[in-house]
Coordinates of C-alpha atoms in Angstrom, one line a residue:
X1 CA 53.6 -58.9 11.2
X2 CA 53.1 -57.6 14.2
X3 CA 53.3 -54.0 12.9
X4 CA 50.8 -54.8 10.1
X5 CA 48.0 -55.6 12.5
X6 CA 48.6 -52.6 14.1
X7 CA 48.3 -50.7 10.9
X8 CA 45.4 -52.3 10.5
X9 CA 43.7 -51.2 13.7
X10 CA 45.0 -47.5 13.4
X11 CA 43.1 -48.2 10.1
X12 CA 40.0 -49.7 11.3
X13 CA 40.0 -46.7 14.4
X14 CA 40.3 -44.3 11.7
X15 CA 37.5 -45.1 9.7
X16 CA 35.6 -45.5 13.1
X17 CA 35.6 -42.2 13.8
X18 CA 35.6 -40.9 10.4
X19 CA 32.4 -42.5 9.8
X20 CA 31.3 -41.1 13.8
X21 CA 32.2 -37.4 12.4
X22 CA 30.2 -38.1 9.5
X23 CA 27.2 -39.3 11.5
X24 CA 27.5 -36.6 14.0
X25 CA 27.7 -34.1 11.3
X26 CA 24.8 -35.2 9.4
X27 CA 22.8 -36.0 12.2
X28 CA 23.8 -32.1 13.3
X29 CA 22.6 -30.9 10.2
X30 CA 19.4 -32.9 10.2
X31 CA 18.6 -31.7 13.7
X32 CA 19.2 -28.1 12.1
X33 CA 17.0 -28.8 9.1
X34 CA 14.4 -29.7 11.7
X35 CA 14.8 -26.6 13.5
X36 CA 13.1 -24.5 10.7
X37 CA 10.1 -22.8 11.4
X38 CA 7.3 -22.9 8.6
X39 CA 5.1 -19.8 8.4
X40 CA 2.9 -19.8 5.3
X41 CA 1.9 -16.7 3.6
X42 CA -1.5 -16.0 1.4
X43 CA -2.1 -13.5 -1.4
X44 CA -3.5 -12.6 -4.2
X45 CA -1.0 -11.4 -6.1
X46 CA -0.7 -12.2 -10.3
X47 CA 1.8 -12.4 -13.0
X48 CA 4.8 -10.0 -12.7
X49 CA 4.4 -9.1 -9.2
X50 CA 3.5 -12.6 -8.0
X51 CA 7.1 -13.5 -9.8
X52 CA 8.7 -11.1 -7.6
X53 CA 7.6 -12.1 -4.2
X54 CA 8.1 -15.9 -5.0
X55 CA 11.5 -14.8 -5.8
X56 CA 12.2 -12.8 -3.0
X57 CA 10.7 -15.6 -0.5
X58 CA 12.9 -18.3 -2.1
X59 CA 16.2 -15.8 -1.9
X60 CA 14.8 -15.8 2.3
X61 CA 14.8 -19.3 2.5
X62 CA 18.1 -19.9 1.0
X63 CA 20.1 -17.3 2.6
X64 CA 19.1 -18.9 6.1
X65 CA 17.6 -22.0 7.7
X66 CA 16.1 -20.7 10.7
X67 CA 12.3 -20.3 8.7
X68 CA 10.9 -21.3 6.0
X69 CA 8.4 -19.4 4.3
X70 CA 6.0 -20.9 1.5
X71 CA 3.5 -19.0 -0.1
X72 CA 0.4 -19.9 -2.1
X73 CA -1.7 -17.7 -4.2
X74 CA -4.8 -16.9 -4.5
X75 CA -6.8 -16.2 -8.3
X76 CA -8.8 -13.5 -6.0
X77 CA -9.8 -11.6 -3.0
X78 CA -13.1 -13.3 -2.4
X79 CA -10.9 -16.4 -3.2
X80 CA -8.2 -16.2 -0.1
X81 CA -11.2 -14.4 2.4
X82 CA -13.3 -18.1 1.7
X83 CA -10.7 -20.2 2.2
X84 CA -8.9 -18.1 5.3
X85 CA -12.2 -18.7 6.7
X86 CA -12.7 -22.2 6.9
X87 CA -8.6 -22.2 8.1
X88 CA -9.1 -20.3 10.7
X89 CA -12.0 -22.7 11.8
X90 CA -9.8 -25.4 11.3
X91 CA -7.1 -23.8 13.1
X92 CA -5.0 -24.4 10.5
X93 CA -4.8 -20.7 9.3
X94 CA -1.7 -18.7 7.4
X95 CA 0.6 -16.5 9.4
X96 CA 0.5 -13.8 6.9
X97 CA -2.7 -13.2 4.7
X98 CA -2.9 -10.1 2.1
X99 CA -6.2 -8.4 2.3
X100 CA -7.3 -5.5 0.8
X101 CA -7.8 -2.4 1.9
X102 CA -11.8 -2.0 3.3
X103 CA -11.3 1.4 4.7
X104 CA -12.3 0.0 7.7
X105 CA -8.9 -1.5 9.1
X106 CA -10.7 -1.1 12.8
X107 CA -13.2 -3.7 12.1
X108 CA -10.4 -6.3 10.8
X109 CA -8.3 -5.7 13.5
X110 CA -11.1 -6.4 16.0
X111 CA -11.5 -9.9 14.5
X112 CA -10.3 -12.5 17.0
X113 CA -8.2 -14.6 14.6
X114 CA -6.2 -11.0 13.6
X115 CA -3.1 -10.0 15.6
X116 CA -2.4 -6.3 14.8
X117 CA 1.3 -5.6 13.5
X118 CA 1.9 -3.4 16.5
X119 CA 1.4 -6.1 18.9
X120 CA 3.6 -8.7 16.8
X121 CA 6.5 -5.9 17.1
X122 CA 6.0 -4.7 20.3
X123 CA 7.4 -8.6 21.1
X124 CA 9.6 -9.0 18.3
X125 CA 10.6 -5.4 16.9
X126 CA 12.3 -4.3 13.9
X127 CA 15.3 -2.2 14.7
X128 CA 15.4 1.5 12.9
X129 CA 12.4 0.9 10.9
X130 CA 11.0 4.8 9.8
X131 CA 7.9 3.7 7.5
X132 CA 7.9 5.7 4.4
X133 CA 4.4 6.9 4.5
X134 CA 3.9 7.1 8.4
X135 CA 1.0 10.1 8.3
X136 CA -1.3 7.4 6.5
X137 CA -4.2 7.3 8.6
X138 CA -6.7 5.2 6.4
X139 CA -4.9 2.1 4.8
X140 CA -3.1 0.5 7.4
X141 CA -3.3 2.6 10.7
X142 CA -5.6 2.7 13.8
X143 CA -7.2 6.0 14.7
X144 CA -4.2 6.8 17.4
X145 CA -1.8 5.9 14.4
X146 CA -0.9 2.3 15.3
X147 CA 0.2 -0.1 12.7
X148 CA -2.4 -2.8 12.3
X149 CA -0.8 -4.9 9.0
X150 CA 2.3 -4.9 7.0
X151 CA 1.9 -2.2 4.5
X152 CA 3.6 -3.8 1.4
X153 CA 1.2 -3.5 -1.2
X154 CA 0.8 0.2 -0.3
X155 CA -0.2 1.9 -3.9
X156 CA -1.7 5.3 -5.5
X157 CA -3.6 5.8 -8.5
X158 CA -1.2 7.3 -11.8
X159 CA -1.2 8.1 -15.4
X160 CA 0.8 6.2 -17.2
X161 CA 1.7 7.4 -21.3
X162 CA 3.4 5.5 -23.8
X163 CA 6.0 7.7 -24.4
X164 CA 6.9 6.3 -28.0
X165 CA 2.8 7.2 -29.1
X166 CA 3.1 10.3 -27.4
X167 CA 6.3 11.1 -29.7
X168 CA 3.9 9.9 -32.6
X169 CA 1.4 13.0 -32.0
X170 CA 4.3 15.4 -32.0
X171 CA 3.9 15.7 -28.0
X172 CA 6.7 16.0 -25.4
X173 CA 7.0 13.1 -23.4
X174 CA 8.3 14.4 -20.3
X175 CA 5.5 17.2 -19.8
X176 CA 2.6 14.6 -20.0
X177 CA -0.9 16.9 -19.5
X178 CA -1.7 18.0 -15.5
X179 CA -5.1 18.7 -16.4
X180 CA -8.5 16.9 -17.9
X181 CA -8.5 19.8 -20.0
X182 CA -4.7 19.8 -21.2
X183 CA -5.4 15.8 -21.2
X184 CA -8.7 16.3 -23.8
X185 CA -6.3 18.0 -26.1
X186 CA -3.6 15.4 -26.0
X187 CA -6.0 12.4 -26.7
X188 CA -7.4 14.5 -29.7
X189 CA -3.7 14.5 -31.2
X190 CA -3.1 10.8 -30.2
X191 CA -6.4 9.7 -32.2
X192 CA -5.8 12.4 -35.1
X193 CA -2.2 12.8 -35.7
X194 CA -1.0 9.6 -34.2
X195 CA -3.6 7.1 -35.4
X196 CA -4.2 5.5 -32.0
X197 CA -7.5 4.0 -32.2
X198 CA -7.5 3.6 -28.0
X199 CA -5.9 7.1 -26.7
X200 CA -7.3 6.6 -23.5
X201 CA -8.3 3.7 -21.4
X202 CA -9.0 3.3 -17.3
X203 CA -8.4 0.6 -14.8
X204 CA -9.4 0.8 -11.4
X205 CA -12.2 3.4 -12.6
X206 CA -13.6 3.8 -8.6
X207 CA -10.4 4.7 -7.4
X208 CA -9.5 6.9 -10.2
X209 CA -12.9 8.3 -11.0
X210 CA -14.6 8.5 -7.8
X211 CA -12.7 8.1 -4.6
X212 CA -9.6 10.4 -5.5
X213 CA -11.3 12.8 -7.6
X214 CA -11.9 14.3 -4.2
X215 CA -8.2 14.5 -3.2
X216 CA -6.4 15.4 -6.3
X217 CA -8.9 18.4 -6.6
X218 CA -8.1 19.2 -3.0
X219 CA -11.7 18.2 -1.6
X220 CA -13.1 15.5 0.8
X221 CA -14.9 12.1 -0.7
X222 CA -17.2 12.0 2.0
X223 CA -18.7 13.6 5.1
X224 CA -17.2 13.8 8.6
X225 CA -13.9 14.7 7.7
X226 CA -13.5 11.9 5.1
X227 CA -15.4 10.0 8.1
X228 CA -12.2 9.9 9.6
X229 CA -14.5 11.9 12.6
X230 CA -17.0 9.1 12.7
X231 CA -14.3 6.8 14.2
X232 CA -12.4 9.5 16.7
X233 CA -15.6 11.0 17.2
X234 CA -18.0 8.5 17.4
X235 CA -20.2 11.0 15.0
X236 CA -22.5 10.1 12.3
X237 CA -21.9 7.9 9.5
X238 CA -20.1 9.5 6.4
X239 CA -21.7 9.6 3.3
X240 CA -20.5 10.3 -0.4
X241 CA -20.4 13.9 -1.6
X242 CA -21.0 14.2 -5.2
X243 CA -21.2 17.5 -5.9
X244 CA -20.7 19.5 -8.9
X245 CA -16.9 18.5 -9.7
X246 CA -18.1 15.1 -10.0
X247 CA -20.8 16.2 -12.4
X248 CA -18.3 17.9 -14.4
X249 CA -16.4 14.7 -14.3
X250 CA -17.9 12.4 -15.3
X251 CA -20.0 14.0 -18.1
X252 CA -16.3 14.8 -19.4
X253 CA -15.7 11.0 -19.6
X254 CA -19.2 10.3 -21.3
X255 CA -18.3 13.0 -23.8
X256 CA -14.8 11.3 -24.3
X257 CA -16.5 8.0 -25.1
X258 CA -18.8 9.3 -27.7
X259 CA -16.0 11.3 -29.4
X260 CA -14.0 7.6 -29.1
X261 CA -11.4 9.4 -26.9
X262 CA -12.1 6.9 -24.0
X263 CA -12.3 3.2 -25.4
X264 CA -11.9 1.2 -22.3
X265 CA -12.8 1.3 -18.6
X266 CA -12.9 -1.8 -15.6
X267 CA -13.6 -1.8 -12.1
X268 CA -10.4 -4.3 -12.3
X269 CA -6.9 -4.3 -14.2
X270 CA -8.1 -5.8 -16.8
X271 CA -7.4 -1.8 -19.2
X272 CA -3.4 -2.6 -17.9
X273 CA -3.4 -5.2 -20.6
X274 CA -4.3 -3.0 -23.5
X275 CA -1.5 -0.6 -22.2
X276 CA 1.2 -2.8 -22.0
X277 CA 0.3 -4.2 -25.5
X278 CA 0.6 -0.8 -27.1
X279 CA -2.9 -0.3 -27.8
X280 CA -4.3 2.2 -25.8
X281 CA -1.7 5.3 -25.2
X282 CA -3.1 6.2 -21.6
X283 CA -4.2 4.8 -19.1
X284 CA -5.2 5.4 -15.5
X285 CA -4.4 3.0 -13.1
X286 CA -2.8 1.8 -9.5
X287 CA 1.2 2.3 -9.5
X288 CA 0.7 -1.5 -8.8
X289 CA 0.2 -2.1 -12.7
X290 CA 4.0 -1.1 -12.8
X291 CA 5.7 -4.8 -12.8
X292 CA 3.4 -5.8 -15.8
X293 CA 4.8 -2.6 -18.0
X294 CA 8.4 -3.3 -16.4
X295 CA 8.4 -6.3 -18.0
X296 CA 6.9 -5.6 -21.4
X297 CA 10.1 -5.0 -23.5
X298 CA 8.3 -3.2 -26.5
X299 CA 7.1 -0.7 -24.4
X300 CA 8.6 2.2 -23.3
X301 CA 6.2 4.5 -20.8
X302 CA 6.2 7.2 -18.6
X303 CA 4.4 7.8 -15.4
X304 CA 2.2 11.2 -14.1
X305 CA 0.2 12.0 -11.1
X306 CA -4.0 11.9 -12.1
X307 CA -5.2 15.4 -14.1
X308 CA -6.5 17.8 -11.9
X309 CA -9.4 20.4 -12.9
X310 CA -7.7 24.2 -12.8
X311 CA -10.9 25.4 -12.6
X312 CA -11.4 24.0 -9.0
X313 CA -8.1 24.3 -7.2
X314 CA -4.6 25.6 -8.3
X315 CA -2.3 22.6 -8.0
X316 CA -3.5 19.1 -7.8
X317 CA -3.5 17.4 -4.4
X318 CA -1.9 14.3 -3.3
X319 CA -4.2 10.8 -3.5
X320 CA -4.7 8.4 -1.0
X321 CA -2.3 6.0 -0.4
X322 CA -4.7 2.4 -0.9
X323 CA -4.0 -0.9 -1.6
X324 CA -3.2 -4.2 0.0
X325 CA -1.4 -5.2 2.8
X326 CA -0.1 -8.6 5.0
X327 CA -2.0 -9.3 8.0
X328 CA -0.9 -11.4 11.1
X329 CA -2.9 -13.9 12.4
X330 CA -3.9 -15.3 15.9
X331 CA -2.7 -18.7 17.1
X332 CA 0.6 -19.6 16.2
X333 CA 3.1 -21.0 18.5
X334 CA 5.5 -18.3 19.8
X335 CA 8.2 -19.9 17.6
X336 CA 5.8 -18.9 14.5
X337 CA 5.2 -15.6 16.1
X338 CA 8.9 -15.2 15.9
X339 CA 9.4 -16.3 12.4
X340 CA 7.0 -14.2 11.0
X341 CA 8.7 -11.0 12.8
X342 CA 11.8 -12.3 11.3
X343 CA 10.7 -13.0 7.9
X344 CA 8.6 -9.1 8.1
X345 CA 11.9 -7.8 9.0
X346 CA 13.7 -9.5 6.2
X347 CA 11.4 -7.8 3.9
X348 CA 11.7 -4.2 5.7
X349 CA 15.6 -4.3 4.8
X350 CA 16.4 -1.8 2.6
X351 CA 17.9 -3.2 -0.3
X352 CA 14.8 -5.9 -0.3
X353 CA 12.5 -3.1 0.0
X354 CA 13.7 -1.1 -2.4
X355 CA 13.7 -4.2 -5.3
X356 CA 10.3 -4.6 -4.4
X357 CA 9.3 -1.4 -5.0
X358 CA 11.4 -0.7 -8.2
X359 CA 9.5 -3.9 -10.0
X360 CA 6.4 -3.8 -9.0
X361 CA 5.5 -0.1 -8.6
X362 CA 4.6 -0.5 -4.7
X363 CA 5.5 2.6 -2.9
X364 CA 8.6 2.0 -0.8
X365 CA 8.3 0.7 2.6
X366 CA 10.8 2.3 4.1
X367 CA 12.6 5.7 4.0
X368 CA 15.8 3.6 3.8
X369 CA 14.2 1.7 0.8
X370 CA 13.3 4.8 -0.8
X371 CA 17.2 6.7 -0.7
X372 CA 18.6 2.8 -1.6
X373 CA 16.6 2.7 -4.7
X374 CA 18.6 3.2 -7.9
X375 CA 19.0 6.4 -9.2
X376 CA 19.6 4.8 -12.5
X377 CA 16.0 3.2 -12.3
X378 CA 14.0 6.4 -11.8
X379 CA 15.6 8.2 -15.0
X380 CA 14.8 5.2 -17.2
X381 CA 11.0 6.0 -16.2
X382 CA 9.9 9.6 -17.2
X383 CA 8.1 10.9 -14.0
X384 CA 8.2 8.1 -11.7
X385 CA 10.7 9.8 -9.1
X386 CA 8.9 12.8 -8.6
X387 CA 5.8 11.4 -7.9
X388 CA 7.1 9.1 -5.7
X389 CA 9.2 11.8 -3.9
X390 CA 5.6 13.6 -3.5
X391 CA 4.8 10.9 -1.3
X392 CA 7.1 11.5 1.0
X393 CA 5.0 14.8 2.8
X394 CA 2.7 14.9 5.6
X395 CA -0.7 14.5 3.6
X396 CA -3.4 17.3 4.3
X397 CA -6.8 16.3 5.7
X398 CA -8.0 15.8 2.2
X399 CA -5.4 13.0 1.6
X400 CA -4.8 11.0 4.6
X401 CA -7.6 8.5 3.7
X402 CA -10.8 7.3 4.0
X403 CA -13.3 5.4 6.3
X404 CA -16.3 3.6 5.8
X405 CA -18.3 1.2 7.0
X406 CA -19.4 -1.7 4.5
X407 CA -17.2 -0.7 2.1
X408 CA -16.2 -4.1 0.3
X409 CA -20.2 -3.9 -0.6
X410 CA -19.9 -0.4 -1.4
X411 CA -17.5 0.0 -4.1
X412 CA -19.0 -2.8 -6.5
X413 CA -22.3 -0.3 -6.3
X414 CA -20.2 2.3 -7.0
X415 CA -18.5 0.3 -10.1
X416 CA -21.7 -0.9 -11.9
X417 CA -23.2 2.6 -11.5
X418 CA -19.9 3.9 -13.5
X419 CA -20.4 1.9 -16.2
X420 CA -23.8 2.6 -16.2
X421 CA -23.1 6.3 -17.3
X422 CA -19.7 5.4 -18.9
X423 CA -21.9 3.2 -21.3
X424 CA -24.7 5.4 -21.9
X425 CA -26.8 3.8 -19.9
X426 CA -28.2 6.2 -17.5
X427 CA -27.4 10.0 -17.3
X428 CA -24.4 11.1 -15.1
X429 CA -26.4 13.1 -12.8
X430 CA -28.6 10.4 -12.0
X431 CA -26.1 7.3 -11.8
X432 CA -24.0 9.6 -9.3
X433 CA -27.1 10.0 -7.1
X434 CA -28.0 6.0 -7.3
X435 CA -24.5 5.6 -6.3
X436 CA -24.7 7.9 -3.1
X437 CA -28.1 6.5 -2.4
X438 CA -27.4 3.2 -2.2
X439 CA -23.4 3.8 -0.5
X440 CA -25.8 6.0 2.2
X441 CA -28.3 2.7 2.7
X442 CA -25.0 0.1 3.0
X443 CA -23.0 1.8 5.0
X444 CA -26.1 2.3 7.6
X445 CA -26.5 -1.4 8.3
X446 CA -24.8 -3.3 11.3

């Protein structure tokens, strides 16, 4: 008898501190749970691309419990600005906001609810981070080269060709046209031989048409060295140089849509669509369109830097590097400060950086991201590796950017006065000169 009781108290004991371990344990676990830092993150991002970066946040938040990042998108830009607004009144503003690129990152960085990136990493640093485009002086950089924001959206205006259409019109698919001119004569066999009712089409038609033209020809957009002078300098304000290439330019395109070589143009993405169903053959576009293709399995697609003009310089020149990027914000505890670092530095690893940039079209972050991508990747896309290698040079003062003042009221100008003479509307000569009389009058006001 007597040994049965004390069975039965070794067995109540047991169970004692069995169920102690167990409450320790989960109330450890609870306290770790607690632990997590939120930071939120807002963008603008859409289909394909938006799919990757929810996946790539949710694959953070699993693989540790230190932070937790949520994001929340945005159907637009003018969207998220609104709303970031009346946050940062509230002081309930995101740690991480994507904004895009105003070509005046000077005047965002001077806002007091922005911290710049090189102040967040001065406290919190990334270990051997080499940025992949570091000679960049308009998108994301300061006048003495400091990093304001995260440059993950970073992006350049391409051709892409449906490869499969281009086989169609008896054309060889990995020499795509270099030229307008060589590119006149490939649309002419697209509509002709091939039957393609839409052999060209253009998104993005300011950056393609207007702003780069400059670059890729080996000129400068505007005065002041690009205005990049204006900033370093404290000169005048730059204005817009339209000059005979553009002239030439855009006639060519007016011709193209009377001869129904060019059947679509936006100030938007909305020509990507027609690409990746297969109706229109080329298109000109941001490299950001690349995630949408990617995932369109009936298309198969190559990818070329923008036609140049022989006539006007040799080779073609590089184009800026554009796009969007992640901006810190101003007060956040220090713990927030911290997880955002982290949570940046997550993203900067090179095996993260380099899916990013292999499914969405994003140039790589990182030289690391860049030599990790997948070898097998680049040879499935005609063209992509070597323009994405070309990117990897010191740009010349034609390239490295752009500044303006007022220029997120500029370029909607510029866009309606493109359609204007895409459409027929009013003569090329003249729309160009309403567009650089009107950029000239904006860009003047404080």
């Amino acid at each position: 008898m007597k040994n049965l009781q004390l069975a039965g108290v070794a067995r109540a004991m047991f169970a004692s501190r069995r169920a102690w371990l167990f409450g320790a344990a989960m109330a450890m676990a609870g306290a770790a749970n607690a632990a997590a830092v939120d930071i939120q993150v807002w963008h603008t991002l859409t289909d394909a691309n938006k799919a990757e970066f929810e996946k790539l946040a949710k694959q953070y938040n699993k693989e540790q419990d230190q932070v937790r990042v949520t994001l929340r998108g945005f159907a637009s830009p003018s969207a998220l600005e609104q709303e970031a607004v009346s946050a940062v009144k509230a002081k309930k503003g995101p740690n991480l906001l994507q904004l895009t690129d105003n070509h005046s990152p000077e005047v965002v960085a001077q806002h007091k609810a922005v911290l710049p990136l090189y102040e967040l990493l001065a406290k919190y640093p990334i270990k051997d981070l080499n940025w992949f485009v570091p000679a960049t002086s308009s998108f994301t950089r300061d006048s003495k080269g400091r990093l304001l924001a995260f440059p993950w959206m970073a992006e350049v205006p391409v051709m892409f060709y449906n490869t499969a259409a281009y086989k169609k019109a008896g054309l060889d698919p990995n020499k795509p046209a270099r030229t307008w001119t060589a590119l006149q004569a490939e649309l002419l066999k697209l509509r002709d031989v091939a039957d393609i009712d839409c052999p060209y089409a253009s998104s993005d038609q300011v950056t393609v048409h207007l702003e780069n033209l400059a670059p890729i020809n080996n000129q400068q957009f505007t005065s002041n060295n690009n205005g990049l002078d204006a900033v370093t300098k404290k000169s005048a304000a730059p204005a817009m140089q339209f000059d005979t290439l553009y002239m030439r330019h855009i006639s060519l395109m007016v011709s193209w849509k009377r001869s129904l070589l060019f059947m679509a143009h936006s100030g938007d993405n909305a020509s990507d669509k027609l690409f990746a169903k297969g109706e229109c053959a080329v298109l000109t576009a941001n490299t950001g369109a690349f995630g949408q293709f990617l995932n369109t399995k009936s298309l198969s697609f190559g990818v070329a830097p923008l036609p140049y003009y022989d006539q006007v310089t040799k080779d073609g020149g590089k184009p800026f590097v554009s796009g969007s990027a992640l901006w810190a914000l101003e007060g956040h505890p220090q713990a927030e400060e911290k997880a955002t670092a982290q949570f940046l530095a997550w993203l900067s690893k090179p095996v993260i950086a380099a899916e990013w940039h292999q499914r969405t079209g994003y140039l790589p972050l990182t030289e690391a991201a860049f030599r990790a991508s997948d070898v097998s990747f680049y040879e499935r896309i005609p063209g992509v590796q070597a323009l994405i290698a070309s990117m990897r040079t010191q740009p010349n003062a034609n390239s490295r950017g752009f500044r303006m003042a007022n220029y997120e009221r500029i370029e909607p100008v510029l866009n309606q006065q493109l359609n204007e003479a895409f459409e027929g509307k009013v003569p090329p000569v003249a729309a160009l000169n309403n567009a650089a009389t009107q950029a000239r009058s904006i860009a003047a006001q404080r």
